[in-house]
Coordinates of C-alpha atoms and ligand atoms in Angstrom, one line a residue:
X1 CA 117.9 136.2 37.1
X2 CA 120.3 133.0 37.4
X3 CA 122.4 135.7 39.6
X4 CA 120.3 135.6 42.6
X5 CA 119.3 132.0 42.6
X6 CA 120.2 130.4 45.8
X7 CA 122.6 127.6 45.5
X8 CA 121.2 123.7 46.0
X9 CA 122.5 124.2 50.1
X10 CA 121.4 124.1 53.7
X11 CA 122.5 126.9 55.8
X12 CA 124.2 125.3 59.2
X13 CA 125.7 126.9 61.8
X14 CA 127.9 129.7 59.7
X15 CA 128.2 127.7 56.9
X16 CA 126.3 127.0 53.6
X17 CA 127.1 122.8 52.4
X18 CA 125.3 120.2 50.0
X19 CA 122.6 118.0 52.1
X20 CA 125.0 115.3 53.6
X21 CA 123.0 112.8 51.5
X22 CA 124.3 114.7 48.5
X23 CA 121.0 115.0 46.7
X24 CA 118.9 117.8 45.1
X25 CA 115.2 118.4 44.5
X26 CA 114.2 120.6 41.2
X27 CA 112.2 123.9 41.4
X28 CA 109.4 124.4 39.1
X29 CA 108.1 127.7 38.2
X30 CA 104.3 127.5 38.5
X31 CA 103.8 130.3 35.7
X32 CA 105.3 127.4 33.2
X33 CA 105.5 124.1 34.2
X34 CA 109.7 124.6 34.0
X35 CA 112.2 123.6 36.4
X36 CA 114.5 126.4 36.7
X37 CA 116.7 125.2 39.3
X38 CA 117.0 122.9 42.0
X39 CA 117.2 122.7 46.3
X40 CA 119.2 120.6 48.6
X41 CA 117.4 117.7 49.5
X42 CA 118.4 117.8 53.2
X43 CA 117.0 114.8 56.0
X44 CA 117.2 113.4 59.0
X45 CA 121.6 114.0 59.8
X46 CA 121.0 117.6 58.6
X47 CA 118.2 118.3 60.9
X48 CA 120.4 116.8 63.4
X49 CA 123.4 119.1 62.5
X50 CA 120.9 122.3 62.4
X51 CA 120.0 121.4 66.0
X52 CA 123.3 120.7 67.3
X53 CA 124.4 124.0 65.7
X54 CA 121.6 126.5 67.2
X55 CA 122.2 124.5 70.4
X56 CA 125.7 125.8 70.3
X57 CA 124.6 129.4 69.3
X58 CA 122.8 129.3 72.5
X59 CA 125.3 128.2 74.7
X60 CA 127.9 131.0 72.8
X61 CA 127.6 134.3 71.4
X62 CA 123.9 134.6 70.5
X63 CA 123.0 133.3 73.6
X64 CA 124.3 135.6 75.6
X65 CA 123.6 138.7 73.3
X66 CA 121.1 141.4 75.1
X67 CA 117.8 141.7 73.9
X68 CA 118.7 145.0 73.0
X69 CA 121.0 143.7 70.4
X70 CA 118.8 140.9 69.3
X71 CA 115.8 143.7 68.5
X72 CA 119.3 145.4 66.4
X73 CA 119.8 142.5 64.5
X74 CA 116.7 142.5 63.6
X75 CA 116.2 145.8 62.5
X76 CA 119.0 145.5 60.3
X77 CA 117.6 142.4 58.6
X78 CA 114.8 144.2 57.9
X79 CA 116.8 147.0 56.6
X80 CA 118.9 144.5 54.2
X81 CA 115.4 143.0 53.1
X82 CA 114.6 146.3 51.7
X83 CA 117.5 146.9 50.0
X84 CA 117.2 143.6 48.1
X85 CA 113.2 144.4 47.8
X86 CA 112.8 144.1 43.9
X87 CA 115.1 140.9 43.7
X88 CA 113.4 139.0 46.5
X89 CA 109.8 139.9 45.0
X90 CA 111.0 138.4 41.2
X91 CA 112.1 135.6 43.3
X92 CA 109.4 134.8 45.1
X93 CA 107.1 135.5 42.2
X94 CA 108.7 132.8 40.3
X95 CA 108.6 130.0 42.6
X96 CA 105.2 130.8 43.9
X97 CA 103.3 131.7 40.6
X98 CA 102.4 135.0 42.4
X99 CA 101.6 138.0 40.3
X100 CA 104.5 140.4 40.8
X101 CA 102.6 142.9 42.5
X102 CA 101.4 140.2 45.5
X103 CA 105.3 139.0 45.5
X104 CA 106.3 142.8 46.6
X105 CA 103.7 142.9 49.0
X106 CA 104.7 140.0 50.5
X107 CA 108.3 141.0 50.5
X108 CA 107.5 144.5 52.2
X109 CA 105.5 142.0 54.9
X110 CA 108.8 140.0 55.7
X111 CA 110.9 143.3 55.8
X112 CA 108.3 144.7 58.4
X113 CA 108.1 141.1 60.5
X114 CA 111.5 142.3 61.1
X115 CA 111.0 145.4 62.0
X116 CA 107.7 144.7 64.0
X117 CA 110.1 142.5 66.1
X118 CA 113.5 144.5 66.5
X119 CA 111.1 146.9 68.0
X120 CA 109.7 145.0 70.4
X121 CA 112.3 142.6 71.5
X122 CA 113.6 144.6 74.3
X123 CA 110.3 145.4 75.5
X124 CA 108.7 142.1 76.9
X125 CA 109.1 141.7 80.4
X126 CA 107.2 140.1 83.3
X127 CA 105.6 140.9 86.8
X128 CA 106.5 141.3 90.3
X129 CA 103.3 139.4 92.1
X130 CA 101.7 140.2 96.0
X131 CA 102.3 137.4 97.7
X132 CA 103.3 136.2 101.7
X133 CA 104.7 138.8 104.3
X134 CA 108.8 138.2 103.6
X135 CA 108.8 136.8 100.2
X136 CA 109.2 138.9 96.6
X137 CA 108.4 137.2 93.5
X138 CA 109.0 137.8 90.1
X139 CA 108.5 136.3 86.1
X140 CA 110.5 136.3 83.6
X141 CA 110.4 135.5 79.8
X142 CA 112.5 133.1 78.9
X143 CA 113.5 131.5 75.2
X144 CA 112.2 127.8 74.7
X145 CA 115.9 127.6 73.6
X146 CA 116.4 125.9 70.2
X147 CA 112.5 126.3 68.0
X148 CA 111.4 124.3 64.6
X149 CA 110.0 126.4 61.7
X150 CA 108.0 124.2 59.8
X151 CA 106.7 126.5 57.3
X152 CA 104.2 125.5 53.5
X153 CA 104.7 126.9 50.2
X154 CA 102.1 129.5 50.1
X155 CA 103.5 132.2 51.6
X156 CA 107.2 131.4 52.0
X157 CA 108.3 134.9 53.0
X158 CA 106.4 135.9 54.9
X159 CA 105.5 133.5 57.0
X160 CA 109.1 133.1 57.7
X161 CA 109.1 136.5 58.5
X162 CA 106.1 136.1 61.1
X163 CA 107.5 132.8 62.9
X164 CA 111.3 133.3 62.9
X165 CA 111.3 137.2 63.9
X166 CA 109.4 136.5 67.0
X167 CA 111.1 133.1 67.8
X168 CA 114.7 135.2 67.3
X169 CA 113.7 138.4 69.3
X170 CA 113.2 136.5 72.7
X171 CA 116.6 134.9 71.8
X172 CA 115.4 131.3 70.6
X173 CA 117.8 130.0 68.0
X174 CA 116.1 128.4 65.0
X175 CA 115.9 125.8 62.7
X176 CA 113.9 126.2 59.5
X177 CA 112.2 123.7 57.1
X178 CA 110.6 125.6 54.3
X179 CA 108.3 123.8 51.3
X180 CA 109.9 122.3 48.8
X181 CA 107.4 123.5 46.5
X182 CA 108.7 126.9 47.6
X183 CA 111.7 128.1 49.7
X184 CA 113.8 130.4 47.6
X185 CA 113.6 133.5 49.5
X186 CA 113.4 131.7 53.0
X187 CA 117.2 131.0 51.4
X188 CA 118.1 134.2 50.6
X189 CA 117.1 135.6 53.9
X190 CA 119.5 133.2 55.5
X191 CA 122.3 134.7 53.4
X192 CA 121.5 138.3 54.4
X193 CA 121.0 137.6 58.3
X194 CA 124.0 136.2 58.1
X195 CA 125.2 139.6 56.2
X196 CA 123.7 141.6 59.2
X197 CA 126.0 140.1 61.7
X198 CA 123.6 137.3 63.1
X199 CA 125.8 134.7 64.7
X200 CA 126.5 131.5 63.4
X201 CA 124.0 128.9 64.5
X202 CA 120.9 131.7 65.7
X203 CA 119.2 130.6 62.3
X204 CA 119.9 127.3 60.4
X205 CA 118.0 126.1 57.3
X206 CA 117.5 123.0 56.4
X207 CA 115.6 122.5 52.9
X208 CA 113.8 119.4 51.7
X209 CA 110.9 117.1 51.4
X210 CA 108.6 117.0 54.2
X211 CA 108.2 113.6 55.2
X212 CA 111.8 113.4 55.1
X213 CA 113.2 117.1 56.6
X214 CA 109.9 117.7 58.2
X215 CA 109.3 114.5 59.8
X216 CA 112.5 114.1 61.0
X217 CA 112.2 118.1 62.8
X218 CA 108.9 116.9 64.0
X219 CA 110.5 113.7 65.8
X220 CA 114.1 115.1 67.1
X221 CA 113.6 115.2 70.8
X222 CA 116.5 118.8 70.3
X223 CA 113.5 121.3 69.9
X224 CA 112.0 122.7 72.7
X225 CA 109.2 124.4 70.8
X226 CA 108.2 123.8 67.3
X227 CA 105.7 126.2 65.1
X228 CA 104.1 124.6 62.0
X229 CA 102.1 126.1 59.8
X230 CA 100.5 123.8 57.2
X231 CA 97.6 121.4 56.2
X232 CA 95.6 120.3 59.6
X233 CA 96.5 116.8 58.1
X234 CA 100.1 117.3 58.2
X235 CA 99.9 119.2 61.1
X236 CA 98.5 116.0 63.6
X237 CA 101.6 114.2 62.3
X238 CA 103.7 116.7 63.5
X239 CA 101.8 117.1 67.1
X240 CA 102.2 113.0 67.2
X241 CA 105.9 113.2 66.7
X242 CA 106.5 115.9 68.9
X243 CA 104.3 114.9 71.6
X244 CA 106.6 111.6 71.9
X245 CA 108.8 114.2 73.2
X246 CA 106.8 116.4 75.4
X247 CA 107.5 119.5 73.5
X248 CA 105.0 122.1 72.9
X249 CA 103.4 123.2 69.6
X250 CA 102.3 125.8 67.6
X251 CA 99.9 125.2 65.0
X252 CA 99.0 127.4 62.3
X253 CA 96.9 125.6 59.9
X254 CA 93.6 125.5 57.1
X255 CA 90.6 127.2 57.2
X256 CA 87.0 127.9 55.3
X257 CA 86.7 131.4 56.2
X258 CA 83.3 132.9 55.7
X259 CA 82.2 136.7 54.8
X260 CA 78.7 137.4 55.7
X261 CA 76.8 139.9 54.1
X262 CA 74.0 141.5 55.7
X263 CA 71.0 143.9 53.7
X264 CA 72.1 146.7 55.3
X265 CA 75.8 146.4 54.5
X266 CA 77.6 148.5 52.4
X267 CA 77.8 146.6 49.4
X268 CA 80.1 148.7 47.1
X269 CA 82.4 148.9 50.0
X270 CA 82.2 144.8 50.2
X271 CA 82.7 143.9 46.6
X272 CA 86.2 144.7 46.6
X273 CA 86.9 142.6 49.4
X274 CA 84.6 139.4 48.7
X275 CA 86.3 139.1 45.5
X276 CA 89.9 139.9 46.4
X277 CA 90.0 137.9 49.8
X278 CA 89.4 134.8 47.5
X279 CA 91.2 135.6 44.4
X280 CA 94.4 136.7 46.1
X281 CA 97.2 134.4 45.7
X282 CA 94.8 131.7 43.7
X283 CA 92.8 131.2 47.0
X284 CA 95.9 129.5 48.1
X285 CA 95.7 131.2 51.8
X286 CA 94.9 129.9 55.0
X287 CA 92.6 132.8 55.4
X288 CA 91.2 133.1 52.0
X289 CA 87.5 134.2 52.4
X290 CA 86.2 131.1 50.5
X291 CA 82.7 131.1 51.8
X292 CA 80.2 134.5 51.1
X293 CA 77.0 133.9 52.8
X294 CA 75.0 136.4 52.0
X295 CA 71.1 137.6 53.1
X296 CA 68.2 136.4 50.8
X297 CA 67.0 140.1 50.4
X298 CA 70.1 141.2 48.7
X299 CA 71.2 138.0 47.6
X300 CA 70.6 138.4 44.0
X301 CA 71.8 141.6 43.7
X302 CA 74.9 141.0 45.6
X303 CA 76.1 137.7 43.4
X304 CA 75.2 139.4 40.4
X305 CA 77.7 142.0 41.3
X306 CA 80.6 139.4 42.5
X307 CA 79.2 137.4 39.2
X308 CA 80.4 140.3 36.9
X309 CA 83.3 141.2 38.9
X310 CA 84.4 137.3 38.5
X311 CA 83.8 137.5 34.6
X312 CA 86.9 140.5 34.1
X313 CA 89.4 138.6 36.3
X314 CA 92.2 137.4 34.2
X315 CA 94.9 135.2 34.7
X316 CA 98.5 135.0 33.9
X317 CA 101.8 134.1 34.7
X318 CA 103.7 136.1 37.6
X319 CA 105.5 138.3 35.0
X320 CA 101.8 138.8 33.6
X321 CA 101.3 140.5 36.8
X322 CA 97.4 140.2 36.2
X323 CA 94.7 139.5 38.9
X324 CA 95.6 136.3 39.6
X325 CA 98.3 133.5 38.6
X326 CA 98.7 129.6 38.7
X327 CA 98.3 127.4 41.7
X328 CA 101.3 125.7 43.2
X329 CA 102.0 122.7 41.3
X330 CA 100.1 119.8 38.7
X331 CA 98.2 118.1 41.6
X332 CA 97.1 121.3 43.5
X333 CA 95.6 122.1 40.0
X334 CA 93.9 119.1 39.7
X335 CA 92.4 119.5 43.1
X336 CA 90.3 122.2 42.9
X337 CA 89.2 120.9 39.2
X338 CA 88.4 118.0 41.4
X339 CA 86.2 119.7 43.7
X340 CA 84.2 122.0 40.4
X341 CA 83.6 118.9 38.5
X342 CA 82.0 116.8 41.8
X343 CA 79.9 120.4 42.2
X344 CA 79.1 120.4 38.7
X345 CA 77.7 116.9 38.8
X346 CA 76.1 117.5 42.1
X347 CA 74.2 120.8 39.8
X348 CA 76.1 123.5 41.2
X349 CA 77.5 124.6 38.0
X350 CA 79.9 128.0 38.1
X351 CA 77.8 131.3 38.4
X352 CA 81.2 133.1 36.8
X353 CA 84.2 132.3 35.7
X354 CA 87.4 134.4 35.2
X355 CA 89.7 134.3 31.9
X356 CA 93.1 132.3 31.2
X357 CA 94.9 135.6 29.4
X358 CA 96.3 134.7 25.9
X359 CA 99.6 134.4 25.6
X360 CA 100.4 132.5 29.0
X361 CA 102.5 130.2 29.0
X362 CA 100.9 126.5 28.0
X363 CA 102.7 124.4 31.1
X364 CA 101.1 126.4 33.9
X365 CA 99.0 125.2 36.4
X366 CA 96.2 127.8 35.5
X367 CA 92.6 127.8 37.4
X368 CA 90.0 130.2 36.2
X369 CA 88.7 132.1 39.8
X370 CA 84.8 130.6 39.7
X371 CA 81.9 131.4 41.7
X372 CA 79.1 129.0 42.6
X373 CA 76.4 129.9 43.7
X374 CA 73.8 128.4 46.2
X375 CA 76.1 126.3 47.5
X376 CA 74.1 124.0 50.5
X377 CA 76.0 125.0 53.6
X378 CA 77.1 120.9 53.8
X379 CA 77.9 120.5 50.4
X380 CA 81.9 120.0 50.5
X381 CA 82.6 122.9 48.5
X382 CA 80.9 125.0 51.7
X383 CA 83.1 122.6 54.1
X384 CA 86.4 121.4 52.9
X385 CA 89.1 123.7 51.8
X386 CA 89.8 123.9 48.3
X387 CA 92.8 126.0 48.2
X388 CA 92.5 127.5 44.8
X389 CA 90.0 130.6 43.8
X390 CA 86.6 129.1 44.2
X391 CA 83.8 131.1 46.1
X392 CA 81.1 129.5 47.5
X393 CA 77.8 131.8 47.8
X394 CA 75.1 130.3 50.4
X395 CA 72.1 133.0 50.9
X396 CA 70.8 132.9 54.8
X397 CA 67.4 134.1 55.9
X398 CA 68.5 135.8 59.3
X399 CA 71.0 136.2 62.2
X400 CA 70.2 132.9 63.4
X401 CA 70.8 131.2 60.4
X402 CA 74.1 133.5 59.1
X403 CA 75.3 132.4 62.4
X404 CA 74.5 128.5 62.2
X405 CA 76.4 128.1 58.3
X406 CA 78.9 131.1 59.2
X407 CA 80.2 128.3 62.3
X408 CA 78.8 124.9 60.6
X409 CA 82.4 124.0 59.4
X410 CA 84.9 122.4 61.5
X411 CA 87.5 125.5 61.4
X412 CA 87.9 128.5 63.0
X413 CA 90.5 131.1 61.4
X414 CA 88.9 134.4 59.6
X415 CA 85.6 135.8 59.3
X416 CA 84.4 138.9 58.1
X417 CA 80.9 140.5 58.7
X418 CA 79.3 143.2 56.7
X419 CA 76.8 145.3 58.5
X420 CA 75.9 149.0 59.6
X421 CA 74.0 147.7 62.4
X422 CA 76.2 148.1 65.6
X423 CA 74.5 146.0 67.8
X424 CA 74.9 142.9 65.1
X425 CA 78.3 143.7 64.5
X426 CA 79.1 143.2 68.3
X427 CA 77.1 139.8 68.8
X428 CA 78.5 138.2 65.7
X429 CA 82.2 139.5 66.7
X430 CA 81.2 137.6 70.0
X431 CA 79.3 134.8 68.1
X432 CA 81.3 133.6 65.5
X433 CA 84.3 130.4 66.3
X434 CA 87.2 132.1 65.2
X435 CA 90.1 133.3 65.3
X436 CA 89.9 137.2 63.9
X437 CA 86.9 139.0 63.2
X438 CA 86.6 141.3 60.5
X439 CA 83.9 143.9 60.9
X440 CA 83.4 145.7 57.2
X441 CA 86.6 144.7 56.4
X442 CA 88.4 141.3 55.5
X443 CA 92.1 141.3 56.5
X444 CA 93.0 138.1 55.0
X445 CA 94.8 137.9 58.4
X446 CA 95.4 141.4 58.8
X447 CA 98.8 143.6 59.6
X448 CA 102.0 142.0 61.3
X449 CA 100.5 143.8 64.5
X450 CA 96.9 141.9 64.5
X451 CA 97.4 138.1 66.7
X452 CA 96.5 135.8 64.4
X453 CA 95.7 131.6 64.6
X454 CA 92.8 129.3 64.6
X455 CA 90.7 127.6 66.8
X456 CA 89.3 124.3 66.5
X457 CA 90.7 122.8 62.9
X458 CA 92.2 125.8 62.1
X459 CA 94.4 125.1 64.9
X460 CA 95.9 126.8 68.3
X461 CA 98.9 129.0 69.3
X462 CA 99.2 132.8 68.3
X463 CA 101.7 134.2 66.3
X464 CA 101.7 137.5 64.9
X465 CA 101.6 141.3 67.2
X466 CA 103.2 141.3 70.4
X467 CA 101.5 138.1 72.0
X468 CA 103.5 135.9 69.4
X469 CA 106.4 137.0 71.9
X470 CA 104.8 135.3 74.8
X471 CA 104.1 132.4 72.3
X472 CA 108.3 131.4 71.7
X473 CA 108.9 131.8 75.7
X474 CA 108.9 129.9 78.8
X475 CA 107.2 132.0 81.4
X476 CA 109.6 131.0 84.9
X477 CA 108.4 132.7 88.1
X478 CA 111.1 133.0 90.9
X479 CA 109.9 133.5 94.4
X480 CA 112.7 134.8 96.9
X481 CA 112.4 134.6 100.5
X482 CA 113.9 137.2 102.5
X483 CA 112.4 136.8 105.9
Ligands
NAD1 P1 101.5 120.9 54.1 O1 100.9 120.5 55.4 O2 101.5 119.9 53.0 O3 103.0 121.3 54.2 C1 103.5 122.3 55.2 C2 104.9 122.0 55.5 O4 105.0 120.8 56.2 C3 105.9 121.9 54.4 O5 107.1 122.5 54.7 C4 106.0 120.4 54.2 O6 107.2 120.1 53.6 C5 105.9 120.0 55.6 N1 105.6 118.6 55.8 C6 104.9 117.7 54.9 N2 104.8 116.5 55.5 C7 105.4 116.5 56.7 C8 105.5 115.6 57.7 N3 105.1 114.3 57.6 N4 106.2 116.0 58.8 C9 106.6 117.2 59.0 N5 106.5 118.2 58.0 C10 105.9 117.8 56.9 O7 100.8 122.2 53.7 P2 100.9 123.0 52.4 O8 100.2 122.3 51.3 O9 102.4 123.4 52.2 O10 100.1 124.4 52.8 C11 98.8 124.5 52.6 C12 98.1 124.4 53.9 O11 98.7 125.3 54.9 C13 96.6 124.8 53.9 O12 95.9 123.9 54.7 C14 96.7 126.2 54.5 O13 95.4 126.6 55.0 C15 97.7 126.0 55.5 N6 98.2 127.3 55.9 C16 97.9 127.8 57.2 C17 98.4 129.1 57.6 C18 98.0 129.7 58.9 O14 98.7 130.6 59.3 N7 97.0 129.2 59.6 C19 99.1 129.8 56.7 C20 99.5 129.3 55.5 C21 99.0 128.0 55.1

């Protein structure tokens, strides 16, 4: 295990060093409350250097490299990912919490990001357009230049995988700042793209805490683009400090996704899905379907189901590999007990609750998954995002009302409507404030080829499928007169 443990450095330019402020941050494995090794604790110079560095990658051999080549690159990364499959999955079990078996998932995710990308990075191109007698004009796609990755804890892997492969195959060089809660494999891929051949300087990681390393990427005025994916909160600081520079944003951010179940749905199809889209990864996704509204006719029936199905979850360390594993860290825990004990007083005690499994380890940060049921569509546990495995089960009385509590949030990500009736299934896909739609499924944000972002809280900016592409590049339109 020690073996592949990344060593406390950044990754700049070709070469792996200490943070220059020569400090260190611990890792603590979620599953146990242990630190089990530590992380440079990089900052404002070493954001500098990264910058300076992909700057230079652009002006030498990356920059000049054909996309052809880039989309190579790529491939092979995802290639090299593959091969190193099992280790990278233990790895990112351990410093998420993850069960194992979410871990490989995720690591398969990153390796097809990859591929998604080498594929497509020789295929974006623009338009010629009509225009006056004796003039031809043309667009072109061109890299920002030098992007900022700022990138949360949840889903290290692969959401480096979704931002950097797009950001790389239009031939932006980048500059990383993963979560300090969790950033081991967004460390390891560094060492195998640099393994694959990709030039010094076309990715650059810079580790550390994120009002130090993050803020300090959020204010350089080096960037020309950056992506951030995180809380909404941390995500306005980052808009402030890079509109100071005029530089354009991605942002990727929270969400209270709601599943709506209608009387006519296909119930034994659903269950699978409303449980597992909040249980997965603790609840601890941006696209976590937190909120299951469900129609009074089948309402008792249906939360009686997700009720039992709730009782047999267990949970359990990563190793454990069991339904579900620890949230992040001591204060995440403490979070979501915040937000069941204000319910509980407020008389929305759980409807279900699943089991701690003997045997894990006492130091965890362990949640049972709970469901609570008739939840008012303003309470705060139907509003805010909890990030941790609580369901929140409203019943609705028709369209009209599914429609009202399915947008009465102020976020905009994921929803997922349940329904054999094609003509509802069309007017809610049209209806609902969001970002995807999910008709009888729930894609927790779906495949590497579905666009995916928010709107309104959830934020703006697509990454994901081709039009990720068109998000890291400058569209420039040349008009040439000939006479
Ligand atoms: P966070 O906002 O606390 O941190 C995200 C990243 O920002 C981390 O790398 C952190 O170090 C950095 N950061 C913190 N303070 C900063 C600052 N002042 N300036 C610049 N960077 C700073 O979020 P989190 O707790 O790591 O992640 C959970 C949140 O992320 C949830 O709201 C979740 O919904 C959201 N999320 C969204 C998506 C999406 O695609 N929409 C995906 C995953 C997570």
């Amino acid at each position: 295990m020690t073996a592949m443990l990344p060593a406390p450095l950044i990754l700049v330019g070709e070469s792996w060093r200490p943070a220059q402020g020569g400090q260190s941050i611990g890792v603590i494995n979620p599953s146990d409350g242990e630190e089990f090794t530590r992380i440079a604790r990089g900052a404002a110079a070493d954001i500098d250097a990264a910058v300076h560095a992909a700057r230079a990658a652009l002006d030498g051999a990356w920059g000049r490299l054909p996309a052809v080549e880039r989309g190579r690159l790529l491939t092979r990364l995802a290639y090299a990912v593959q091969d190193h499959h099992a280790d990278l999955a233990r790895l990112e079990a351990m410093d998420t919490g993850k069960p194992l078996k979410q871990a490989k998932a995720d690591i398969t995710a990153l390796a097809r990001y990859f591929e998604y990308y080498g594929g497509a990075a020789d295929k974006v191109h623009g338009e010629t357009l009509p225009y006056l007698d004796g003039y031809t004009v043309m667009t072109f796609y061109e890299p920002f230049g030098v992007t900022g990755h700022i990138i949360p804890w949840n889903y290290p892997a692969q959401i480096l995988g979704r931002t950097l492969a797009a950001a790389l195959a239009m031939g932006n060089a980048a500059v990383v700042k993963p979560a300090e809660d969790a950033c081991l494999t967004v460390l390891k891929v560094g060492e195998l793209a640099l393994g694959v051949g990709f030039p010094p300087g076309a990715i650059n990681i810079v580790t550390g805490y994120g009002e130090e390393a993050g803020a300090a990427l959020a204010a350089h005025p080096g960037f020309d683009h950056i992506s951030f994916t995180g809380s909404p909160d941390t995500g306005a600081l980052v808009q402030a400090a890079a509109a100071r520079n005029n530089k354009p944003v991605t942002m990727e951010l929270g969400g209270k996704s709601p599943q709506l179940v209608f009387a006519d749905a296909d119930i034994d199809a659903a269950l699978p899905f409303l449980v597992g889209a909040i249980v997965q990864n603790a609840g601890q996704t941006c696209s976590a379907g937190s909120r299951l509204l469900v129609e009074a006719k089948v309402y008792d029936d249906v939360l009686s189901r997700v009720a039992g199905r709730f009782s047999s979850l267990q949970v359990g360390s990563s190793d454990m590999d069991l339904d579900c594993g620890p949230v992040i860290n001591r204060s995440q825990k403490q979070r979501v007990e915040g937000f069941l004990d204000r319910a509980k007083k407020d008389g929305f005690a759980p409807r279900a609750q699943g089991r701690i499994a003997p045997n894990t380890p006492p130091g965890g940060y362990y949640v049972a998954p709970t469901l609570v049921a008739d939840v008012p569509p303003l309470h705060e546990l139907a509003q805010d995002e909890v990030f941790g495995p609580v369901l929140a089960a409203t019943r609705f009385k028709d369209d009209a009302e599914a429609l009202a509590f399915a947008n009465g949030t102020a976020y905009g990500l994921v929803a997922g409507v349940w329904t054999r009736d094609g003509g509802r299934q069309h007017r809610f896909a049209k209806g609902l404030k969001s970002g995807q739609v999910f008709v009888n499924n729930f894609g927790a944000g779906g495949g590497v080829e579905l666009p995916f972002g928010g709107v309104r809280r959830s934020g703006f900016g697509r990454e994901k499928g081709f039009e990720a592409l068109y998000s890291f590049s400058a569209l420039k339109t040349v008009a040439v007169r000939h006479g």
